[in-house]
Tab-separated table of C-alpha atoms and ligand atoms in Angstrom:
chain	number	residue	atom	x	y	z
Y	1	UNK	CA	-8.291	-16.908	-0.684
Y	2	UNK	CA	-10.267	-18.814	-3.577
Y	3	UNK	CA	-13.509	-18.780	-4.765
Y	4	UNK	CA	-14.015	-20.858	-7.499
Y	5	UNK	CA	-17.014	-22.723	-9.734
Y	6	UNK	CA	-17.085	-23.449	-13.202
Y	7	UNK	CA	-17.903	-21.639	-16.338
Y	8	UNK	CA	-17.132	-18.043	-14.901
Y	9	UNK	CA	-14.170	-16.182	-16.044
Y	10	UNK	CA	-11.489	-16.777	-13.560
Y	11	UNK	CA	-9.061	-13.992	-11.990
Y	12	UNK	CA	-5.525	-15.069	-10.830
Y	13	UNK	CA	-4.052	-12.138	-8.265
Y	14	UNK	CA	-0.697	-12.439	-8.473
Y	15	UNK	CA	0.734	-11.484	-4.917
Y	16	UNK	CA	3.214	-11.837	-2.510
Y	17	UNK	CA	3.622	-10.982	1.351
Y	18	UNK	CA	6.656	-8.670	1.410
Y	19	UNK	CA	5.187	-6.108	3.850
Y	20	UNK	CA	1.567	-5.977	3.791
Y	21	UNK	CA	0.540	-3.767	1.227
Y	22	UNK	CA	0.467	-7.098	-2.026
Y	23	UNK	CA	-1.811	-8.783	-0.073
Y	24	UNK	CA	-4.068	-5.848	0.897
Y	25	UNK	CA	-4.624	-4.216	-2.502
Y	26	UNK	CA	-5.400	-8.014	-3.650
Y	27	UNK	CA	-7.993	-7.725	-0.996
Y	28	UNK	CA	-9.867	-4.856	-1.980
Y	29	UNK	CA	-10.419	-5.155	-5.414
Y	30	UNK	CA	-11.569	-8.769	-4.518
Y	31	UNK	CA	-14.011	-7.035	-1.973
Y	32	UNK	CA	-15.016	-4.561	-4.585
Y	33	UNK	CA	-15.710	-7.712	-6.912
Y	34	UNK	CA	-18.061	-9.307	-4.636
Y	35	UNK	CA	-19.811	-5.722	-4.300
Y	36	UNK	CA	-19.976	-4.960	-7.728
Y	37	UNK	CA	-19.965	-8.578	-9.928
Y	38	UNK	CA	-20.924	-10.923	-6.652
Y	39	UNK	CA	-22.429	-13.534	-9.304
Y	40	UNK	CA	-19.929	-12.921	-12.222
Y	41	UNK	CA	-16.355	-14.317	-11.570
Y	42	UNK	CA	-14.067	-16.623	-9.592
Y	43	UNK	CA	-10.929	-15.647	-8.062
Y	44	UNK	CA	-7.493	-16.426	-6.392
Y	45	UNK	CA	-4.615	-15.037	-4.900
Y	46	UNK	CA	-1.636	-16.890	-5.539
Y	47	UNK	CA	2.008	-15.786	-3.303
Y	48	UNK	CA	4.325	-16.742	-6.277
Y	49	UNK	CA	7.320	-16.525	-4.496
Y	50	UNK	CA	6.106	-18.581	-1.466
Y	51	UNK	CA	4.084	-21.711	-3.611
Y	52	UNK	CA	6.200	-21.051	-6.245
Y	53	UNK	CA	9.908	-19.938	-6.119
Y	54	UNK	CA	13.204	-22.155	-5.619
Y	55	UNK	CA	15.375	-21.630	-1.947
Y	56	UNK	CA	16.127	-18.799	-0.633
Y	57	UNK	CA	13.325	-16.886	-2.554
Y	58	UNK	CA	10.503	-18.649	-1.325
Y	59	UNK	CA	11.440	-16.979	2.169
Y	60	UNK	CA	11.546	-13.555	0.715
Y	61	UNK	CA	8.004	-12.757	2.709
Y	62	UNK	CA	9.628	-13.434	6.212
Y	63	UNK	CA	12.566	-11.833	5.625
Y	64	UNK	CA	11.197	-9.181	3.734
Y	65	UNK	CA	10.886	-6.861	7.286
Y	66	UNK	CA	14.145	-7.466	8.551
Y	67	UNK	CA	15.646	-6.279	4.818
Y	68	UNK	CA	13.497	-2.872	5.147
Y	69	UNK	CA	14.619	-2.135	8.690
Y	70	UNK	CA	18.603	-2.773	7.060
Y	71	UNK	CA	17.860	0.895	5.673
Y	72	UNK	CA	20.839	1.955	4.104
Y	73	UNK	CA	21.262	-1.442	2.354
Y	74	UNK	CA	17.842	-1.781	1.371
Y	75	UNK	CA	17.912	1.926	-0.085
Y	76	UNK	CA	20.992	1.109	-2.231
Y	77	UNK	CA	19.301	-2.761	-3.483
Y	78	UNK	CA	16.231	0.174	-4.633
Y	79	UNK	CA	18.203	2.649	-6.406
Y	80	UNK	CA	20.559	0.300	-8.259
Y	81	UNK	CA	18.443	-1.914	-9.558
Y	82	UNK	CA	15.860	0.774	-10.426
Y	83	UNK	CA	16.364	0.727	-14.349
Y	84	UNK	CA	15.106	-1.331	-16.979
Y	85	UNK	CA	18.125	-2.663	-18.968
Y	86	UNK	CA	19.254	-3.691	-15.299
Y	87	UNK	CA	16.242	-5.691	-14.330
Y	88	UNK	CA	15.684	-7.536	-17.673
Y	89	UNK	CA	19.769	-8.821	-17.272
Y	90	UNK	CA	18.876	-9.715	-14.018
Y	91	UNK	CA	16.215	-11.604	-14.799
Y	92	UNK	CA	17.754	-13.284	-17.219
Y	93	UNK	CA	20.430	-14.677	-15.202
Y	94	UNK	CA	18.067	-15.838	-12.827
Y	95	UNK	CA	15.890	-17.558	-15.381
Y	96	UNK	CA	17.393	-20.856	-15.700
Y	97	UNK	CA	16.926	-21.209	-11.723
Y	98	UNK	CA	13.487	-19.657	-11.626
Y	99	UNK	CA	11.640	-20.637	-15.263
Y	100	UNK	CA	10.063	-24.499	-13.584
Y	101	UNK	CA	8.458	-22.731	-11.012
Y	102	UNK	CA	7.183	-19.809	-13.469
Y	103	UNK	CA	6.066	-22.632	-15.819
Y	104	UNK	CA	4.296	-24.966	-13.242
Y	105	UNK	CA	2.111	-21.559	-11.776
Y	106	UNK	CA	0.960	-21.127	-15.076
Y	107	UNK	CA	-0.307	-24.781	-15.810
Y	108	UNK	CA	-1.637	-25.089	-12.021
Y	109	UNK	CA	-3.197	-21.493	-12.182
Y	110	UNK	CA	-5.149	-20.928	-15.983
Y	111	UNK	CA	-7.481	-17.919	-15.604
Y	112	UNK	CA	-8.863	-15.758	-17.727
Y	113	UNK	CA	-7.029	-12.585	-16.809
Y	114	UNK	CA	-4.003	-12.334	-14.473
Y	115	UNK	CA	-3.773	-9.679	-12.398
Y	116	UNK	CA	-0.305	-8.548	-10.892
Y	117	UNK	CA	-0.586	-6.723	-7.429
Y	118	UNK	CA	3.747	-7.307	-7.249
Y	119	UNK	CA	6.685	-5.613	-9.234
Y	120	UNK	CA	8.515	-8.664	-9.063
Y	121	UNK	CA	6.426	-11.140	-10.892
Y	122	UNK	CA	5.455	-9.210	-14.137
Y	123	UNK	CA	8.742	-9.946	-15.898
Y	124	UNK	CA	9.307	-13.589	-15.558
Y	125	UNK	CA	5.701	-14.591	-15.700
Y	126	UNK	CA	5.039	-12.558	-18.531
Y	127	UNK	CA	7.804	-14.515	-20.072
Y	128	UNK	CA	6.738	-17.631	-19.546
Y	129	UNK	CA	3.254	-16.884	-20.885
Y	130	UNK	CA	5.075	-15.980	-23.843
Y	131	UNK	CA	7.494	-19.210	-24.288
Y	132	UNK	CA	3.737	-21.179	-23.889
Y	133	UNK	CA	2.066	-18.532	-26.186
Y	134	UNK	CA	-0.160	-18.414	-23.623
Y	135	UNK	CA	-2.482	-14.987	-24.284
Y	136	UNK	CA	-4.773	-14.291	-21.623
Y	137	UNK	CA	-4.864	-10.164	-20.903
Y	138	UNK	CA	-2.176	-9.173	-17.927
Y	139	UNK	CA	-3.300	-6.471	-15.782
Y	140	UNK	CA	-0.386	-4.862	-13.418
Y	141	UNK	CA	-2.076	-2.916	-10.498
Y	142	UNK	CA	0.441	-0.489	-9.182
Y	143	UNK	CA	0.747	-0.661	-5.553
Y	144	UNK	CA	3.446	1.781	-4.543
Y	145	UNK	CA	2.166	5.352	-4.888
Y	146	UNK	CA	4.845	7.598	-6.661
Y	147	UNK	CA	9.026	5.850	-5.862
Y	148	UNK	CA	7.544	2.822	-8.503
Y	149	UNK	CA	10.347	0.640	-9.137
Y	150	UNK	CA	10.735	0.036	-12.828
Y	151	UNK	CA	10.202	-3.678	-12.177
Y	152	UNK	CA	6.688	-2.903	-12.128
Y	153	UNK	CA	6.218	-1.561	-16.178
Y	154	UNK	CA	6.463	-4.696	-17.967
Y	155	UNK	CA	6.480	-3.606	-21.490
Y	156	UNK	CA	4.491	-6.523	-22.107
Y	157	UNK	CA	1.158	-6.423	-19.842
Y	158	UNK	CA	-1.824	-5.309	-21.394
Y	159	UNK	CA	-2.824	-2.467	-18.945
Y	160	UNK	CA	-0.943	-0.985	-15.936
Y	161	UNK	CA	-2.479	0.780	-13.715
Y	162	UNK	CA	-1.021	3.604	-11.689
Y	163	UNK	CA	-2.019	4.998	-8.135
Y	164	UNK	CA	-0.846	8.938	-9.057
Y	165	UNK	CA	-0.006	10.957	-12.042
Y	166	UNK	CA	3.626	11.153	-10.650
Y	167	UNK	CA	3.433	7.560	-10.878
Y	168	UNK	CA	3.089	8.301	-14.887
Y	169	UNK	CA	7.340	9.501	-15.054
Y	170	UNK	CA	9.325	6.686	-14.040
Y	171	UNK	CA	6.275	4.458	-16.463
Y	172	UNK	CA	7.393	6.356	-19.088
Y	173	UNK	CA	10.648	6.348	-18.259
Y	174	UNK	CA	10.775	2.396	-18.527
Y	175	UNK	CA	9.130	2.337	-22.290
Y	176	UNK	CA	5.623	2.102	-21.211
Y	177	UNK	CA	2.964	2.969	-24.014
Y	178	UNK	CA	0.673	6.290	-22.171
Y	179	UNK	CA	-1.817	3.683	-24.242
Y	180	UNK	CA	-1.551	1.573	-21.780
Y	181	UNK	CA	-1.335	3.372	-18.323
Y	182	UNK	CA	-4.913	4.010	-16.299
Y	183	UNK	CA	-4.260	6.522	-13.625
Y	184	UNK	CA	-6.578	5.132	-10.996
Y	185	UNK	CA	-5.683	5.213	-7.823
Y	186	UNK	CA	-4.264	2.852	-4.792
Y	187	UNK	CA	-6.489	0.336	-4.008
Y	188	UNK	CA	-8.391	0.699	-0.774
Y	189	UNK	CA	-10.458	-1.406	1.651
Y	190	UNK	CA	-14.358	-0.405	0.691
Y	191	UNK	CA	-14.880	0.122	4.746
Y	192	UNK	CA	-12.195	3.144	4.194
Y	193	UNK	CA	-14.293	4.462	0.908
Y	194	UNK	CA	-17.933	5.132	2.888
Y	195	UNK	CA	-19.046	8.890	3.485
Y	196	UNK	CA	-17.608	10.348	6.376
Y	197	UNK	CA	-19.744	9.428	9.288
Y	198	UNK	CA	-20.736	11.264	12.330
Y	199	UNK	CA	-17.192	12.633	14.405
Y	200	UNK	CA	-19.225	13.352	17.529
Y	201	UNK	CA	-20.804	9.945	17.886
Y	202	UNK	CA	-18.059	7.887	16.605
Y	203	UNK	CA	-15.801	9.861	19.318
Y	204	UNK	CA	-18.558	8.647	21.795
Y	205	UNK	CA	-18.318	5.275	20.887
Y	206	UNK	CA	-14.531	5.403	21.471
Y	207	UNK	CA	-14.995	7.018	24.784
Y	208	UNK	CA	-12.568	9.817	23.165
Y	209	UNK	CA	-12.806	13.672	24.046
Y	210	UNK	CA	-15.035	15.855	22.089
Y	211	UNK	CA	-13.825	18.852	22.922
Y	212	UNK	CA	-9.852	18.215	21.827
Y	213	UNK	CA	-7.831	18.236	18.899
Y	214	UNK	CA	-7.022	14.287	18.915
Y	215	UNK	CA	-3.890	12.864	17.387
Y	216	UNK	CA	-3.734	10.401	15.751
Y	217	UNK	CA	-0.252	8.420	16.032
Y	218	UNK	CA	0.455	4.599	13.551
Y	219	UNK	CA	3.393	3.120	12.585
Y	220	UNK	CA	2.338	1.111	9.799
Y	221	UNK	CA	0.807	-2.495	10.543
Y	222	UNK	CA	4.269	-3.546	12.541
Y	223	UNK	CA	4.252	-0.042	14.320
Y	224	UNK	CA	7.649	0.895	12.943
Y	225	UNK	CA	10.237	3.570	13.274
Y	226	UNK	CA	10.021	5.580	16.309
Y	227	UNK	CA	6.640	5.375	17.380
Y	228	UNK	CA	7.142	4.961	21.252
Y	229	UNK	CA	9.498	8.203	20.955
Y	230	UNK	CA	6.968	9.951	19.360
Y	231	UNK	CA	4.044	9.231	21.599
Y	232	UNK	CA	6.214	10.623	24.447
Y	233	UNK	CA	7.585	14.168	23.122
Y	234	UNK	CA	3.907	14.699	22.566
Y	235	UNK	CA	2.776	14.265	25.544
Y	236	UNK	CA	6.198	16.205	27.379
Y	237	UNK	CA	5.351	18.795	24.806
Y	238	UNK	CA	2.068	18.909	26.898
Y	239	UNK	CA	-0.129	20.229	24.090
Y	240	UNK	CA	-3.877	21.069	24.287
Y	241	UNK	CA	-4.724	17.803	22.639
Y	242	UNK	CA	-5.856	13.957	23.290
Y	243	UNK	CA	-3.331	11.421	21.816
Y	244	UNK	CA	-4.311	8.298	20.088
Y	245	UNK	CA	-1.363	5.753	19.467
Y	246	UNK	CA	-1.906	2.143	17.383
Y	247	UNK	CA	0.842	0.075	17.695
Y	248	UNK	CA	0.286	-2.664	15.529
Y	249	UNK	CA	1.980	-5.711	15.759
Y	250	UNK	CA	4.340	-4.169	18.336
Y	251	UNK	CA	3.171	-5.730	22.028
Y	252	UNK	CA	6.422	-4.882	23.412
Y	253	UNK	CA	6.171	-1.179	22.718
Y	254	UNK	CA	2.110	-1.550	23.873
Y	255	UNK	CA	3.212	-2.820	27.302
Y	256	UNK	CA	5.689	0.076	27.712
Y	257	UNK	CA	3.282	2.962	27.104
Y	258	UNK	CA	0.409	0.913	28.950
Y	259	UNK	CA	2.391	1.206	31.604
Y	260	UNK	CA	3.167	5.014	31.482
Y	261	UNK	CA	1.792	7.684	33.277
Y	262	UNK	CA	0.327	10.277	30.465
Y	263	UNK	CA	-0.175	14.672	30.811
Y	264	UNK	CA	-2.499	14.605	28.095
Y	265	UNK	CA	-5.586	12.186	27.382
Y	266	UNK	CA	-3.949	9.455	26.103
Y	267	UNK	CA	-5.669	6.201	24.078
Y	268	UNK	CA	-3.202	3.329	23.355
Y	269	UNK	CA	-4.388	0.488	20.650
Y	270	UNK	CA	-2.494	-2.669	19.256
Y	271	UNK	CA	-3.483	-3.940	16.042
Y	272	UNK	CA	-6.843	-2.574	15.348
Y	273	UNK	CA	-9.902	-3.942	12.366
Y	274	UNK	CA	-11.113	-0.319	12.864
Y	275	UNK	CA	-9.117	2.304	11.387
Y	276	UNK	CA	-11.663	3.874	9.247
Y	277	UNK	CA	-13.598	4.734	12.614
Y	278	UNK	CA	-10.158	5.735	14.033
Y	279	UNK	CA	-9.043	7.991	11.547
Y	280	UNK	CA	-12.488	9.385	10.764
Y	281	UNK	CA	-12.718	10.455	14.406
Y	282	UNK	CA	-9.229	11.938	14.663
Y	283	UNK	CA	-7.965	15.364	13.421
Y	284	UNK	CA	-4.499	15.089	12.621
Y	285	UNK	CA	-2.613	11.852	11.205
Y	286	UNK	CA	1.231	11.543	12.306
Y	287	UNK	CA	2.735	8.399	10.439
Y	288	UNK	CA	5.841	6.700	8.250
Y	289	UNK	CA	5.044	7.390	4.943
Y	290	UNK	CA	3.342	4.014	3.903
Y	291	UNK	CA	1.209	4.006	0.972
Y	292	UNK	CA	-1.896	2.177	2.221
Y	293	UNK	CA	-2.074	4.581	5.048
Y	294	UNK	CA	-1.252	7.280	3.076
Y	295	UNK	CA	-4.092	7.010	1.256
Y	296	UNK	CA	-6.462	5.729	3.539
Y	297	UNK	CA	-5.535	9.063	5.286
Y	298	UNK	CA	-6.698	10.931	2.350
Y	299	UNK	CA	-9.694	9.442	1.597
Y	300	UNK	CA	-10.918	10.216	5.669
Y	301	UNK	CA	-9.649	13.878	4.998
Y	302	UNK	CA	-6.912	13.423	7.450
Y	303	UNK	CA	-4.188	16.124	7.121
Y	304	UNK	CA	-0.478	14.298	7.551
Y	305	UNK	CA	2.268	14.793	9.449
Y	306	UNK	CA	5.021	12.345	8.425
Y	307	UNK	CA	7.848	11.258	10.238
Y	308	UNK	CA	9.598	8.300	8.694
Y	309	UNK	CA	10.103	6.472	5.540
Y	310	UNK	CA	11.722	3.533	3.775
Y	311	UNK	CA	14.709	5.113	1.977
Y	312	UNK	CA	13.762	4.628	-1.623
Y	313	UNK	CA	10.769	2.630	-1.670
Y	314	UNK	CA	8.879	5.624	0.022
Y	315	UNK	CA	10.648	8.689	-0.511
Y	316	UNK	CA	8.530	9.600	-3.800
Y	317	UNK	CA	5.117	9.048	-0.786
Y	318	UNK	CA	6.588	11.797	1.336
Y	319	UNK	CA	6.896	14.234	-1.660
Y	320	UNK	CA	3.311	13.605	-3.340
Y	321	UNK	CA	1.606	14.931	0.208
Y	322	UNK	CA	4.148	17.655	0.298
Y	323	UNK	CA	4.394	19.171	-2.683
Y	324	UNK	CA	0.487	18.352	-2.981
Y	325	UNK	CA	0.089	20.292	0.416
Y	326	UNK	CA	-1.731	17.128	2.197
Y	327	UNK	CA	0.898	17.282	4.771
Y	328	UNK	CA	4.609	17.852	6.538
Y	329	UNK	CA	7.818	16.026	6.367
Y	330	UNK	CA	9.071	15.892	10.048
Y	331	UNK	CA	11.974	13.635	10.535
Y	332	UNK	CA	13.018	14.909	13.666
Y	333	UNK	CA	11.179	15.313	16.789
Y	334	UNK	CA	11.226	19.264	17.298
Y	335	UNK	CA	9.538	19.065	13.415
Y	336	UNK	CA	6.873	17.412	14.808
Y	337	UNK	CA	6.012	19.491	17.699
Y	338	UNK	CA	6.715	22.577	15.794
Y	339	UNK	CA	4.199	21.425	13.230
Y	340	UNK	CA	1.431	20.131	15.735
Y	341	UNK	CA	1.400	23.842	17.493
Y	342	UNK	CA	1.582	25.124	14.177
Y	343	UNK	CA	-1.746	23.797	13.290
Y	344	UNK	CA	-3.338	23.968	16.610
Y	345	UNK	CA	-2.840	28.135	16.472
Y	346	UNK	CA	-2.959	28.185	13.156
Y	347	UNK	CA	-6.311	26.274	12.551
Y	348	UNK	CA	-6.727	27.701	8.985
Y	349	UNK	CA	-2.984	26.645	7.966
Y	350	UNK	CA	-4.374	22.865	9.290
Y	351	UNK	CA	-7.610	23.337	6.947
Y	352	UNK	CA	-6.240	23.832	4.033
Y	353	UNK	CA	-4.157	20.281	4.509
Y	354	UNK	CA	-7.211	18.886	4.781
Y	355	UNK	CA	-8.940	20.292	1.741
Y	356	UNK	CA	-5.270	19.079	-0.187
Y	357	UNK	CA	-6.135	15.440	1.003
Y	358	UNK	CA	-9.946	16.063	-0.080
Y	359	UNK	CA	-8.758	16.842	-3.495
Y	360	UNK	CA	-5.920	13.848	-3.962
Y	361	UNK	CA	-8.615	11.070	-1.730
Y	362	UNK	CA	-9.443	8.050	-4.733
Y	363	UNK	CA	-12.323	6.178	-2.491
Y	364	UNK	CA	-13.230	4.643	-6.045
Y	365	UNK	CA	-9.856	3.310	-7.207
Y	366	UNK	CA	-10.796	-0.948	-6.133
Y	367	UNK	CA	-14.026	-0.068	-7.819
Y	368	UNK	CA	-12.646	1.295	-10.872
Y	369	UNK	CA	-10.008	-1.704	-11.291
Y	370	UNK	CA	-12.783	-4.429	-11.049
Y	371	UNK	CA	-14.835	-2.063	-13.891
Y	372	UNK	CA	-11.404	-2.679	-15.907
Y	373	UNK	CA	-10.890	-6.266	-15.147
Y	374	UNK	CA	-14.234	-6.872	-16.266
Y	375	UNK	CA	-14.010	-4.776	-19.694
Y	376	UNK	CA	-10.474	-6.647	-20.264
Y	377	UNK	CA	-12.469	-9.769	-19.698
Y	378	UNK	CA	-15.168	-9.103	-22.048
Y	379	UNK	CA	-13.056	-7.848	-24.880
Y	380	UNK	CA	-11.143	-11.106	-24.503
Y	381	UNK	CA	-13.584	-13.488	-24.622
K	1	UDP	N1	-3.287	-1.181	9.802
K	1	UDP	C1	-4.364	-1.769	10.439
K	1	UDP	N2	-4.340	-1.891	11.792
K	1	UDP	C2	-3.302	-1.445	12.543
K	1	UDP	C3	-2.194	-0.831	11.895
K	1	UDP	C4	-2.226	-0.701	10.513
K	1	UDP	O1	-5.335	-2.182	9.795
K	1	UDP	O2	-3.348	-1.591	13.761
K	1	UDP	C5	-3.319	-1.084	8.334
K	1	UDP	C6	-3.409	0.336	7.783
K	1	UDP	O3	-4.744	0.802	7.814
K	1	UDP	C7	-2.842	0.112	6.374
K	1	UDP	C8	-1.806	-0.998	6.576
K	1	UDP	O4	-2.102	-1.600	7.836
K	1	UDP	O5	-3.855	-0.381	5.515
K	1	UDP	C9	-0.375	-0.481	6.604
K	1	UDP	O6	0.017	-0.256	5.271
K	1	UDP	P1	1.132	0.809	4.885
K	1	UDP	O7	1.287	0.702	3.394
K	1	UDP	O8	0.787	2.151	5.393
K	1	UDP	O9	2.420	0.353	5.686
K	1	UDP	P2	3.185	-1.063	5.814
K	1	UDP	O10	2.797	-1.611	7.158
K	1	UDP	O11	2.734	-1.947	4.656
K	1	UDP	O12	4.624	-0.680	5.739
């Protein structure tokens, strides 16, 4: 995406698509900019390790999925390279190989403030701006809510900001001035950020039932983990309740429960453009513990059941909604069951979920970032 034109100060996201999350927060606070400074600035995303890195990295975005679903691998790469002496050796060694492309993105991409949506691009880049004294402000925008790998806290960037005040420990932890941490929020598609609408007529418009407690089932934008398993228990579990399954990017598992014969009123989705509408009409959220979701779920009031999560990456996601009483961690089927009849005889236990995820929602964190952006701007100019 680029919008560009001359004598307005230029922003330069810094992104990459390993999973979707990079490219979505870029997204929003772009939307936000066109809602809040439509006149005022040009922009572009640049995917630094697709335009710009030497083989194999350049094909870290496709084989970004199949290195999450390697789970025990992927939580050990997490852990043991979570520390900041680690990360700035690595880098180092892999500086020689990396430093043309790192140099040719900044001659190819001048702006007037860069901002970094990826934990993997804050170190080298920021080095290279500093081998070509090059100055302009560097804003890091936190994208993973609490488990932030320490690859994000560049020492060097002007401002950081961070989705959750849990997010704040492992900042400080990696030498980050408290100067320069804004706790914020995760950035979130403005469509998500509206006032609740109307339940009863956006359940109409759905053709869903009024009178049930509808579930709400997602699995992420691939429909991950076991989603198809899931969607079945709950309907042999034969609860008072309609069930409302998005499977993404997953046809295959689609086809399967298109073609099942369902106890309970069932709605099956692929990849929907609507999930505000869907989770503003549902009651009850059961998901992996993604971040955009996560707080997307928040922000429509949606109390959480969780069922899966990266190891590493998103372990820190399932504890914020937990200990912050948003939600349940349910990593086995009976949990998840349990916890649905639970809530539907215990509506009050259900309620005050849902007041939790009132009280941690950020509908205004893209707005806020594009307020910053533009106060970084204007102090540099
Ligand atoms: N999503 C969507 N349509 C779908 C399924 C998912 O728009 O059919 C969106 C969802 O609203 C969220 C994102 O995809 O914004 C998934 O992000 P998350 O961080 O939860 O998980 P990921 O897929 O990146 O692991």
């Amino acid at each position: 995406m680029k919008k560009t034109g001359k004598h307005k100060p230029h922003i330069v996201f810094l992104f990459s698509d390993t999973g979707g999350g990079h490219r979505s927060a870029s997204e929003a606070i772009i939307e936000a900019i066109n809602l809040d400074f439509p006149e005022e600035f040009t922009y572009e995303m640049v995917d630094f390790f697709k335009e710009y890195s030497p083989p194999p990295l350049n094909l870290a975005g496709p084989v970004y999925p199949l290195m999450s679903r390697m789970e025990y691998m992927w939580e050990f790469t997490f852990k043991a390279s979570d520390n900041p002496d680690f990360m700035r050796v690595l880098f180092s060694a892999f500086w020689p190989y990396i430093r043309f492309g790192m140099y040719k993105m900044l001659r190819e991409h001048p702006g007037d403030i860069y901002v970094s949506v990826h934990p993997l691009i804050n170190i080298p880049f920021l080095r290279a701006m500093r081998r070509r004294e090059i100055t302009t402000p560097y804003f890091i925008v936190v994208t993973d809510l609490v488990s932030t790998h320490t690859a994000w806290f560049a020492k060097e960037a002007d401002l950081i900001s961070i989705p959750t005040e849990q997010a704040r420990k492992p900042a400080l932890y990696a030498g980050i001035d408290p100067e320069k941490m804004k706790v914020i929020g995760l950035p979130v598609a403005d469509r998500f950020c509206k006032p609740p609408g109307d339940k009863k007529g956006l359940r109409k418009k759905l053709g869903w039932s009024q009178e049930k407690t509808i579930i709400l089932l997602v699995g992420g934008g691939e429909g991950m983990g076991p989603l198809g398993t899931v969607s079945k228990e709950i309907n042999q579990a034969k609860l008072d309740v309609g069930l409302v399954v998005i499977t993404g990017r997953n046809r295959k598992l689609k086809e399967e429960l298109e073609a099942m014969d369902w106890n309970i009123p069932t709605h099956i989705y692929g990849f929907v453009t609507d999930m505000p509408d869907l989770m503003r009409a549902a009651d009850i959220l059961v998901t992996k513990a993604g971040p955009g979701t996560i707080s997307e779920a928040l922000i429509a009031n949606l109390p959480i059941i969780l069922y899966h999560r990266i190891p590493g990456q998103e372990e820190g996601n399932v504890s914020y909604v937990i200990d912050e009483g948003a939600g349940i961690w349910a990593p086995n089927i009976e949990d998840i069951i349990n916890t649905l009849e639970d809530w539907l005889n215990n509506p009050e236990k259900r309620m005050l979920a849902v007041e939790n995820a009132k009280r941690l929602a950020r509908p205004d964190a893209s707005r806020q970032i594009v307020q910053t952006i533009a106060e970084m701007v204007r102090l540099n100019k």
